[in-house]
mmCIF file with all atom_site columns, C-alpha atoms in Angstrom:
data_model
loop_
_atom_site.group_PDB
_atom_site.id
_atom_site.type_symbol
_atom_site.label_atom_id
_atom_site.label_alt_id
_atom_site.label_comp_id
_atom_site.label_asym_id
_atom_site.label_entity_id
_atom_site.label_seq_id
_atom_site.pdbx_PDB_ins_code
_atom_site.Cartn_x
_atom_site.Cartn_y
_atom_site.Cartn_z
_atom_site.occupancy
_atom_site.B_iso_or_equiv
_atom_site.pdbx_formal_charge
_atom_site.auth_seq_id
_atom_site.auth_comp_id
_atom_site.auth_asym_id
_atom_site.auth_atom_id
_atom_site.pdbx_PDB_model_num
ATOM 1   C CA . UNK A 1 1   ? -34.607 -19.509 71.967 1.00 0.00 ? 1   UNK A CA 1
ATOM 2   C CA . UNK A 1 2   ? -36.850 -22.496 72.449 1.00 0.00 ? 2   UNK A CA 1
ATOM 3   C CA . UNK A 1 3   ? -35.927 -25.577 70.885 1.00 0.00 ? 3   UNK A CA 1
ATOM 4   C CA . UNK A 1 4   ? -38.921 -28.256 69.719 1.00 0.00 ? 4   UNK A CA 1
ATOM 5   C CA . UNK A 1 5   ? -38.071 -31.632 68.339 1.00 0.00 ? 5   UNK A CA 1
ATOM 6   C CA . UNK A 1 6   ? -42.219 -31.886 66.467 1.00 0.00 ? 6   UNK A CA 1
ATOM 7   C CA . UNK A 1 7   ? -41.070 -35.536 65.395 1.00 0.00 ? 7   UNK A CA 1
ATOM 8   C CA . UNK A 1 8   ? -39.986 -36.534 69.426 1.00 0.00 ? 8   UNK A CA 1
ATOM 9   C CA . UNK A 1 9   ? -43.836 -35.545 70.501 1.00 0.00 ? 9   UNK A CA 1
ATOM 10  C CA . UNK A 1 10  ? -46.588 -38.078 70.892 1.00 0.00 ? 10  UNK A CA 1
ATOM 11  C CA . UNK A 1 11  ? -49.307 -36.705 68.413 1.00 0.00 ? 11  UNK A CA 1
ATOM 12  C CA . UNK A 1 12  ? -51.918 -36.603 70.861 1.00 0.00 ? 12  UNK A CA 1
ATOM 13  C CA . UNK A 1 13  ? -49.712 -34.469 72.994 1.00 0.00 ? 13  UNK A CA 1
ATOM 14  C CA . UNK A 1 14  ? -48.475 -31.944 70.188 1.00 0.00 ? 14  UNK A CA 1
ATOM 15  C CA . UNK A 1 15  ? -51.344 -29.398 70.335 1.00 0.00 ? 15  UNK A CA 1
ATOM 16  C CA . UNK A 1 16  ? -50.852 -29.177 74.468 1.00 0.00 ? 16  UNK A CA 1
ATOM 17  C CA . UNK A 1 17  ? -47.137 -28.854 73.987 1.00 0.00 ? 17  UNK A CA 1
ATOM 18  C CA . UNK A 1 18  ? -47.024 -26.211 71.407 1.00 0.00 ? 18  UNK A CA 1
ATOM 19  C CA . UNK A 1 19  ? -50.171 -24.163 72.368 1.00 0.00 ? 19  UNK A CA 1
ATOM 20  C CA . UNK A 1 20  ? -49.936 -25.082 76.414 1.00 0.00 ? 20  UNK A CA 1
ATOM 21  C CA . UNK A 1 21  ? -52.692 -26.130 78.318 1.00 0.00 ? 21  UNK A CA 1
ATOM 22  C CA . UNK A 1 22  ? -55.026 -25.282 81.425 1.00 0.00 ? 22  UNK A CA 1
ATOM 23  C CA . UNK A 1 23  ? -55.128 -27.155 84.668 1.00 0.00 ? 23  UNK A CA 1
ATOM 24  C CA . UNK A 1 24  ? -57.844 -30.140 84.412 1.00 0.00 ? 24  UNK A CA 1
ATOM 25  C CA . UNK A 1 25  ? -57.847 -29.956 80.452 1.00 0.00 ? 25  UNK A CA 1
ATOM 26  C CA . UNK A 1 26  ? -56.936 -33.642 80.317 1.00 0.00 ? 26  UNK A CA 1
ATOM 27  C CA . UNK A 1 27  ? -56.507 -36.263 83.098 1.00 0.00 ? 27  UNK A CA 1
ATOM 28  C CA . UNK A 1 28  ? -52.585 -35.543 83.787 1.00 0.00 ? 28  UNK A CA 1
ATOM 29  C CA . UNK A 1 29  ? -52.651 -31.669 83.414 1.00 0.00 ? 29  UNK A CA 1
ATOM 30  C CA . UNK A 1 30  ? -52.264 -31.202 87.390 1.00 0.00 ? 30  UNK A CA 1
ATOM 31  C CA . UNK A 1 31  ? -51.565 -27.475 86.446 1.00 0.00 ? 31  UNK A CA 1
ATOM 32  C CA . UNK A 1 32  ? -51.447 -25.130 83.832 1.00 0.00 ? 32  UNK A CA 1
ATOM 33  C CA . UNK A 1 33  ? -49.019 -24.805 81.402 1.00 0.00 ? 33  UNK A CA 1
ATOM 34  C CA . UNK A 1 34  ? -47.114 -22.307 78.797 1.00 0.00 ? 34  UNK A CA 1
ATOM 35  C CA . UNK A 1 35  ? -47.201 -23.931 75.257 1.00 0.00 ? 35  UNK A CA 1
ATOM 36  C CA . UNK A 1 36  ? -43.795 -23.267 73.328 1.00 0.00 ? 36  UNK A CA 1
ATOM 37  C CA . UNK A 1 37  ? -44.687 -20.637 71.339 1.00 0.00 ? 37  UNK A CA 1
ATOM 38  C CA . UNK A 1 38  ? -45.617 -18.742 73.917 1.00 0.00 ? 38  UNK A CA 1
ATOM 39  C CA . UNK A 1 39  ? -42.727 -19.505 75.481 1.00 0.00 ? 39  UNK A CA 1
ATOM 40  C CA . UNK A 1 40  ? -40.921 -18.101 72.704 1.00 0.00 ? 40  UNK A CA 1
ATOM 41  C CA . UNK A 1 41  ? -42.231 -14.958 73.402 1.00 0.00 ? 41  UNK A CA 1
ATOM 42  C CA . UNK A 1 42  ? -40.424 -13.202 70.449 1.00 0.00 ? 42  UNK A CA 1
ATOM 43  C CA . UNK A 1 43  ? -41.650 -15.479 67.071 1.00 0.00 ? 43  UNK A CA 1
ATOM 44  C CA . UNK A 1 44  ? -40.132 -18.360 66.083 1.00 0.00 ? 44  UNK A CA 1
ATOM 45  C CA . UNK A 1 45  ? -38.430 -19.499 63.405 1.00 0.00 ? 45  UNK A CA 1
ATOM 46  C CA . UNK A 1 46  ? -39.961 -21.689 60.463 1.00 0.00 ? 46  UNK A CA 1
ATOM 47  C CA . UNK A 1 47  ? -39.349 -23.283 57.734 1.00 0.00 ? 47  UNK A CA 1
ATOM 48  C CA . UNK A 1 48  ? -40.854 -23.357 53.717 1.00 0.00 ? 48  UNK A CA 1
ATOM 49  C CA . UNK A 1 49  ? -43.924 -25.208 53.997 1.00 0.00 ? 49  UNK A CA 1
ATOM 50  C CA . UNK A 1 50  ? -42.323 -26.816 50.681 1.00 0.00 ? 50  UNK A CA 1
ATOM 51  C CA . UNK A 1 51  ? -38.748 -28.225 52.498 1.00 0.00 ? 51  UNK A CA 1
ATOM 52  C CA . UNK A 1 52  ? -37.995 -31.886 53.255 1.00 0.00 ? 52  UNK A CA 1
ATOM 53  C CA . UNK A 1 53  ? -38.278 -31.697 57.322 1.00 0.00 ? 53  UNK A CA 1
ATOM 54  C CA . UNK A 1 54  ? -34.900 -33.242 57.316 1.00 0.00 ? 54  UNK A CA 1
ATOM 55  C CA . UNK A 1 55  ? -32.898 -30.550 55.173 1.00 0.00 ? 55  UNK A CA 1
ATOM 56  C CA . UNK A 1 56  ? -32.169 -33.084 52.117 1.00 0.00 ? 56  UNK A CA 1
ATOM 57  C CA . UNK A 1 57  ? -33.899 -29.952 49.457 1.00 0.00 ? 57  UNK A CA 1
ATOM 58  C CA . UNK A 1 58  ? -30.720 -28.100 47.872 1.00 0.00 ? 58  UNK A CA 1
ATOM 59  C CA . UNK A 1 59  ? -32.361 -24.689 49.070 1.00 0.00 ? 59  UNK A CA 1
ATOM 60  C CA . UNK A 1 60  ? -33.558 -24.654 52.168 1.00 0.00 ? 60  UNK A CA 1
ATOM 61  C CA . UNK A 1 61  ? -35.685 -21.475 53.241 1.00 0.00 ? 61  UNK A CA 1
ATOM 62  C CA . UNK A 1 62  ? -36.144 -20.725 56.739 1.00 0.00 ? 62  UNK A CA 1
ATOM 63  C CA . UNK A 1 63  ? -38.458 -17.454 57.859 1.00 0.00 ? 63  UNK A CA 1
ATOM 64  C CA . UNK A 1 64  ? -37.773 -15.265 60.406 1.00 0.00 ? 64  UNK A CA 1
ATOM 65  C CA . UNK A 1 65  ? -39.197 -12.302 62.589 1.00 0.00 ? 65  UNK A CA 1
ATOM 66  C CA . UNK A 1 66  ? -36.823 -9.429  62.623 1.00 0.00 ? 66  UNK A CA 1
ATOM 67  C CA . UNK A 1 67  ? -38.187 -8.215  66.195 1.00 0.00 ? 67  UNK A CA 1
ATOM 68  C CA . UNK A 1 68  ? -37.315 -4.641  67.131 1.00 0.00 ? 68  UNK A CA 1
ATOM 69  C CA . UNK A 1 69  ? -35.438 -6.056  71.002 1.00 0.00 ? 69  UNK A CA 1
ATOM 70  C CA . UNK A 1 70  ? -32.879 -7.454  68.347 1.00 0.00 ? 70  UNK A CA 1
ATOM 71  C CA . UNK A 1 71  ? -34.068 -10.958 68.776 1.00 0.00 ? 71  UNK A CA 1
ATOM 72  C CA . UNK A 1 72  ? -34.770 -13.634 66.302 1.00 0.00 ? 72  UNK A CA 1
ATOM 73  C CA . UNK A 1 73  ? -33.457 -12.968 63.052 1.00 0.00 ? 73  UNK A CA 1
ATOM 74  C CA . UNK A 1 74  ? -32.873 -8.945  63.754 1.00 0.00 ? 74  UNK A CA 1
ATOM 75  C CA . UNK A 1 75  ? -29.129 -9.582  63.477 1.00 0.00 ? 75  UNK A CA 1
ATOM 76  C CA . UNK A 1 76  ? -29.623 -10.862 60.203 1.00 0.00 ? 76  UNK A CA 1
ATOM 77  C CA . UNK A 1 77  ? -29.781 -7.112  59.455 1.00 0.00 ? 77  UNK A CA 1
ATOM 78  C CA . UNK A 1 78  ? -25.986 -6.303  60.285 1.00 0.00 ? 78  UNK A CA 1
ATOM 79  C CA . UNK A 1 79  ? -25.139 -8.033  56.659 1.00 0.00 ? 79  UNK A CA 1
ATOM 80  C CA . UNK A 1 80  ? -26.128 -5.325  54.964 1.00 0.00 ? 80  UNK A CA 1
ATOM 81  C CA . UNK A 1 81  ? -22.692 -3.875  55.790 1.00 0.00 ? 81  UNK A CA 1
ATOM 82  C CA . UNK A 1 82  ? -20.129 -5.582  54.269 1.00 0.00 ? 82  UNK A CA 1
ATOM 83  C CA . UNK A 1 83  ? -17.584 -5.038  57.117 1.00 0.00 ? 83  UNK A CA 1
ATOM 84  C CA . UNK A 1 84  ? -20.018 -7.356  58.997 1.00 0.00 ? 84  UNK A CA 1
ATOM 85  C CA . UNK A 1 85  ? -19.627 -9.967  56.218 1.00 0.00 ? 85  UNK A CA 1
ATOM 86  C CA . UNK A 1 86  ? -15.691 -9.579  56.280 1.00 0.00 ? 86  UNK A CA 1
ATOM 87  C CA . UNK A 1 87  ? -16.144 -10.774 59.619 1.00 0.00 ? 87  UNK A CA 1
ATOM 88  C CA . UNK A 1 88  ? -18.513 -13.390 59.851 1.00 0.00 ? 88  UNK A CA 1
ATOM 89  C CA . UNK A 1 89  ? -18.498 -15.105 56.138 1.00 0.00 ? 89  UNK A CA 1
ATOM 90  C CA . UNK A 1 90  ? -19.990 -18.190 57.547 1.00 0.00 ? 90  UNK A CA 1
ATOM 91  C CA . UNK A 1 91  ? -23.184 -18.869 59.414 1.00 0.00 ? 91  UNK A CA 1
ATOM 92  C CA . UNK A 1 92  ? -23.518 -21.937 61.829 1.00 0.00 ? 92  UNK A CA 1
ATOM 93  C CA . UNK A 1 93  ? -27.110 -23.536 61.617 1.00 0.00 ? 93  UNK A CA 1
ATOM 94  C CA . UNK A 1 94  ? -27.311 -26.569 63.598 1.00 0.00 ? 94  UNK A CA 1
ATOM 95  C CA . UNK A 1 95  ? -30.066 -29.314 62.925 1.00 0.00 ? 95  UNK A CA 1
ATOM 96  C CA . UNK A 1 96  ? -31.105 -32.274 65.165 1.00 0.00 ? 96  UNK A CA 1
ATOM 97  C CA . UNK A 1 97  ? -28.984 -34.477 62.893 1.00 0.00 ? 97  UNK A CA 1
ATOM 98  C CA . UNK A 1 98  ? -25.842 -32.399 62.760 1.00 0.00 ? 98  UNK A CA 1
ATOM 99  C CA . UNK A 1 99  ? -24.191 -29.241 62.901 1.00 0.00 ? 99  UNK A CA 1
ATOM 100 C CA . UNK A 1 100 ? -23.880 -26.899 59.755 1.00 0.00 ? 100 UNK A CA 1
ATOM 101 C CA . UNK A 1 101 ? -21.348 -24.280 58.485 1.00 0.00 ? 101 UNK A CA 1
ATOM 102 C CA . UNK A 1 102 ? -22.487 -22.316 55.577 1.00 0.00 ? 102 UNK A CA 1
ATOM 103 C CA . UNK A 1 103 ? -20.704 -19.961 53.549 1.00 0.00 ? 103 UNK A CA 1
ATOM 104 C CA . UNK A 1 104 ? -22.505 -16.618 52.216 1.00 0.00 ? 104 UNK A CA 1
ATOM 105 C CA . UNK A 1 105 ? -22.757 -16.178 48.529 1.00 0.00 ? 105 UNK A CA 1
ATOM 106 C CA . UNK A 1 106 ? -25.583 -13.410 48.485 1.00 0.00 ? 106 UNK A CA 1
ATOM 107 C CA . UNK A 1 107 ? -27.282 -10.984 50.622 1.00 0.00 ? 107 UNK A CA 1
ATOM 108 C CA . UNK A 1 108 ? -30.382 -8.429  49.043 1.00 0.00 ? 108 UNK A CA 1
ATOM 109 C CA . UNK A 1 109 ? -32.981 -6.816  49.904 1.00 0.00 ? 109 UNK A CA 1
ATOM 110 C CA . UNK A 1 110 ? -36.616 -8.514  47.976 1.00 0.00 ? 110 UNK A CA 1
ATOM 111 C CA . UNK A 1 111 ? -39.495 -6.165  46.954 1.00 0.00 ? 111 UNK A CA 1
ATOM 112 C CA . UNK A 1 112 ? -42.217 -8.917  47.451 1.00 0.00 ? 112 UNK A CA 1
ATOM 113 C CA . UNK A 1 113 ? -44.780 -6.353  45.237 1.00 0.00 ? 113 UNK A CA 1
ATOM 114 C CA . UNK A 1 114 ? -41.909 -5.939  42.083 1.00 0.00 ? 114 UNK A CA 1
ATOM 115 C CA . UNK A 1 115 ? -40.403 -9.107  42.152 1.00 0.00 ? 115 UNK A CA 1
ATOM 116 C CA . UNK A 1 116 ? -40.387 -11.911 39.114 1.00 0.00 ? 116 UNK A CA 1
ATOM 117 C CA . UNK A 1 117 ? -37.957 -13.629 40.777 1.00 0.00 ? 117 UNK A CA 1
ATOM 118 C CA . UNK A 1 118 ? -38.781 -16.009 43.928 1.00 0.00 ? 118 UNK A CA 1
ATOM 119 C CA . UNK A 1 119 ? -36.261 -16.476 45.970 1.00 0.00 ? 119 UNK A CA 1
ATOM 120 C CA . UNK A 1 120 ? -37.935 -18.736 47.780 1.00 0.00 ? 120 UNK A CA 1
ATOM 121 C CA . UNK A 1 121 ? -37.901 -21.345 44.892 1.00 0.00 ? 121 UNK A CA 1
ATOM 122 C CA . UNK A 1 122 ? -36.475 -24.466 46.297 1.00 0.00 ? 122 UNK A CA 1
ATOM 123 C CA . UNK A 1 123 ? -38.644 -27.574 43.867 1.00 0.00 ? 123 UNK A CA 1
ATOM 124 C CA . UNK A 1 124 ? -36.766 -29.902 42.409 1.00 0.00 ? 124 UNK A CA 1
ATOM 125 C CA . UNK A 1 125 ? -34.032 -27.762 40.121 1.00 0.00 ? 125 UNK A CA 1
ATOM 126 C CA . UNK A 1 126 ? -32.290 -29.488 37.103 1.00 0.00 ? 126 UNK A CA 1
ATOM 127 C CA . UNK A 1 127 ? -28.717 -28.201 36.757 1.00 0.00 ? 127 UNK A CA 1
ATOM 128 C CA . UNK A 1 128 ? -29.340 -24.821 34.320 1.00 0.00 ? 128 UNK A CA 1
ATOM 129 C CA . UNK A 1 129 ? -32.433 -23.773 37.163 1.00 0.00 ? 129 UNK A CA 1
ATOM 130 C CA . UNK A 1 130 ? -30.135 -23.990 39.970 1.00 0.00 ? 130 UNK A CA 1
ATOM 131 C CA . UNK A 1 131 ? -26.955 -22.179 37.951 1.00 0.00 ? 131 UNK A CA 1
ATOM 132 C CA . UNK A 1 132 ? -30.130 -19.357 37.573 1.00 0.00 ? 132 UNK A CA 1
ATOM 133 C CA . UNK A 1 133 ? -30.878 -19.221 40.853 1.00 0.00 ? 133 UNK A CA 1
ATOM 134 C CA . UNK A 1 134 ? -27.657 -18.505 41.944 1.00 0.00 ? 134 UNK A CA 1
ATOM 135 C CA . UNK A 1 135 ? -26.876 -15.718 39.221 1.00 0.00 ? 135 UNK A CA 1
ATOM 136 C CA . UNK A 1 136 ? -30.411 -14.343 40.430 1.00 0.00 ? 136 UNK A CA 1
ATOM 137 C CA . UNK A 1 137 ? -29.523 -13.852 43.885 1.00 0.00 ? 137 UNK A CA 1
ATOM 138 C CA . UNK A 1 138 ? -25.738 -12.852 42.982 1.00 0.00 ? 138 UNK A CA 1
ATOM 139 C CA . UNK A 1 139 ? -26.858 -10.285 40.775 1.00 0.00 ? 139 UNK A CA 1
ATOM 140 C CA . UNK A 1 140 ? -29.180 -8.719  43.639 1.00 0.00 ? 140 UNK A CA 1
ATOM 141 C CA . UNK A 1 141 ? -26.636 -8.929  45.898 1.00 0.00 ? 141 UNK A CA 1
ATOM 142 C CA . UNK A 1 142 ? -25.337 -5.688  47.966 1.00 0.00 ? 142 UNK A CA 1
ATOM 143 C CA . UNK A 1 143 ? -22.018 -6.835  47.676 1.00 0.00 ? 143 UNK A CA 1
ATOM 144 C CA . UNK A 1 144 ? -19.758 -9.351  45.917 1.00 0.00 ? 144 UNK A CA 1
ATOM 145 C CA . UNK A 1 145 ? -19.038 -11.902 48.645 1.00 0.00 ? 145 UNK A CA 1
ATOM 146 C CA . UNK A 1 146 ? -16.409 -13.931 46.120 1.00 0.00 ? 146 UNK A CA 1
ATOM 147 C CA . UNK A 1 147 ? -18.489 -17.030 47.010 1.00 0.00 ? 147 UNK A CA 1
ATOM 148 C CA . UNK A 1 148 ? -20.727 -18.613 44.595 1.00 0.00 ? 148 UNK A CA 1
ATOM 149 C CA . UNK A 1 149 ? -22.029 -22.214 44.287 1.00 0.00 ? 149 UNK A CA 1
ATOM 150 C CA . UNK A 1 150 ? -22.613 -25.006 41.818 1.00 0.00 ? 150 UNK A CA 1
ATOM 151 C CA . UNK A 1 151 ? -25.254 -28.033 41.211 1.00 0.00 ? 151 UNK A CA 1
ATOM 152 C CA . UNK A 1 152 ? -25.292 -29.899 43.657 1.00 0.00 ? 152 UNK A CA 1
ATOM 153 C CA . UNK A 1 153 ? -24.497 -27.824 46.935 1.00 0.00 ? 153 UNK A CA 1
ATOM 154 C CA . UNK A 1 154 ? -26.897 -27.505 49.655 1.00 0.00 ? 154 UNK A CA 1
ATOM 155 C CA . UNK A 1 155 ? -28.005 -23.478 50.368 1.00 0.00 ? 155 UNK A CA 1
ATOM 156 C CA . UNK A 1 156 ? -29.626 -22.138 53.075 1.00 0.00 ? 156 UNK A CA 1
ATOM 157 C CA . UNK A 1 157 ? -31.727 -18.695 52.575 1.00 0.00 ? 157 UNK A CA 1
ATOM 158 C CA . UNK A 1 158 ? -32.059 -16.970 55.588 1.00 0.00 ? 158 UNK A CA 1
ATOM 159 C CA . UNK A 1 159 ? -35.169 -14.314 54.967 1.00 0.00 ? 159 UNK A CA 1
ATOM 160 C CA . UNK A 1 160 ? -36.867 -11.794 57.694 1.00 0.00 ? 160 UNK A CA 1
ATOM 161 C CA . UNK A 1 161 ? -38.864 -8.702  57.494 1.00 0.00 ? 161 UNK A CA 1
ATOM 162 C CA . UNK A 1 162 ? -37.109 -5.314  55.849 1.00 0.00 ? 162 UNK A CA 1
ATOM 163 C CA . UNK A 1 163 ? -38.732 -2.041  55.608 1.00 0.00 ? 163 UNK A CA 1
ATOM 164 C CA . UNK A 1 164 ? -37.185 -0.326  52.524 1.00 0.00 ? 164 UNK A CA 1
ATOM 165 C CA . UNK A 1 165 ? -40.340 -2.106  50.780 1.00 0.00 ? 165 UNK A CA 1
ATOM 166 C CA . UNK A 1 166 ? -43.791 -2.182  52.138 1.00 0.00 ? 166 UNK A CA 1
ATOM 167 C CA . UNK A 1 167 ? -43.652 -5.820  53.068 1.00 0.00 ? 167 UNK A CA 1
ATOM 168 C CA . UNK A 1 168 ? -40.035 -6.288  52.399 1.00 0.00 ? 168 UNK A CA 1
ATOM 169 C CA . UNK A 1 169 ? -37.605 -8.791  53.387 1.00 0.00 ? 169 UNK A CA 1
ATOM 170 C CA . UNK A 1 170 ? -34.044 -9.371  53.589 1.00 0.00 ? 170 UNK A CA 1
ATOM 171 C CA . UNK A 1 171 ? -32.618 -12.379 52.568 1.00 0.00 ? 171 UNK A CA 1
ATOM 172 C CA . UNK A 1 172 ? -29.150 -13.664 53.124 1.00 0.00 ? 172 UNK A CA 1
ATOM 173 C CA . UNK A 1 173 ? -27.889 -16.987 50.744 1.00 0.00 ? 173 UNK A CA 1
ATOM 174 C CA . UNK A 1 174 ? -25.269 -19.418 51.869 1.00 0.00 ? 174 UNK A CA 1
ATOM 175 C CA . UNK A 1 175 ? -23.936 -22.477 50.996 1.00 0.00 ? 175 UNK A CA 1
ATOM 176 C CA . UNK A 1 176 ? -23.178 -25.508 52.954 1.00 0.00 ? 176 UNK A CA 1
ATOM 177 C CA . UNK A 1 177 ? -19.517 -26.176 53.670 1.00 0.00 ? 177 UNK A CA 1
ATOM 178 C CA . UNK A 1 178 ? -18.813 -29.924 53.333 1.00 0.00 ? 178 UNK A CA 1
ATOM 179 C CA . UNK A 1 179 ? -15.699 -30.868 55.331 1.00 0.00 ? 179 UNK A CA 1
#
């Protein structure tokens, strides 16, 4: 895992410290250099184009590369079997602000060619939208977690790649516990 604060880098030194640089590319670069991503070396995680940067939106969507070593979001895979979700009913995703706890109300598998409904919806919802969401990802659900939410909670959805669908994903829900 390779953390990167983009709003704590300069702007004229993003590009060199995501993509790396070579020796004598600019006046300081004394040697060469691995960017982040490569770093990485398994994916990253990323986050809906559409989402606030600073997780205000009440769905936040964050993508995933379920990479066959079992890194990045591969693990997300293990809640398809509700024993795992009996034992881990809440998922801890930390931002630079502050740490998060967020209970699972849904977990499904998407066929991205089938599909009317976009999980990945996170606009601006007015109460009834949001109430539809949440029935929509319920109802898809493997299993009934006994968690659901209500206007105005903050959700997390968790998607990576799945292969029962050509170009698949799996997609876990949660909400944000407020303590």
């Amino acid at each position: 895992f390779v953390e990167v604060n983009c709003a704590a880098i300069p702007s004229e030194l993003i590009e060199s410290e995501l993509f790396g640089h070579e020796r004598g590319a600019f006046t300081s670069a004394i040697k060469q250099r691995k960017g982040k991503f490569e770093q990485a070396n398994g994916g990253t995680l990323f986050m809906d184009f559409y989402n606030s940067d600073d997780f205000s939106d009440k769905i936040t969507v964050i993508y995933g590369h379920n990479m066959k070593n079992g890194s990045m979001f591969n693990g997300l895979l293990q809640y398809k079997n509700n024993e795992f979700f009996q034992s881990h009913p809440v998922i801890c995703f930390d931002t630079v602000d502050e740490p998060g706890r967020y209970q699972v109300i849904a977990v499904f598998r998407y066929n991205t060619n089938n599909e009317t409904f976009k999980y990945n919806k996170h606009s601006d919802m007015d109460e009834a939208e949001f109430a539809e969401y949440v029935a929509n990802c319920k109802s898809r659900s493997l299993y009934d977690t006994g968690i659901t939410a209500e206007y105005g909670d903050m959700l997390i959805t968790l998607s990576t790649c799945e292969y029962t669908y050509t170009n698949g994903r799996f997609v876990v829900v949660a909400k944000k516990i407020v303590e």
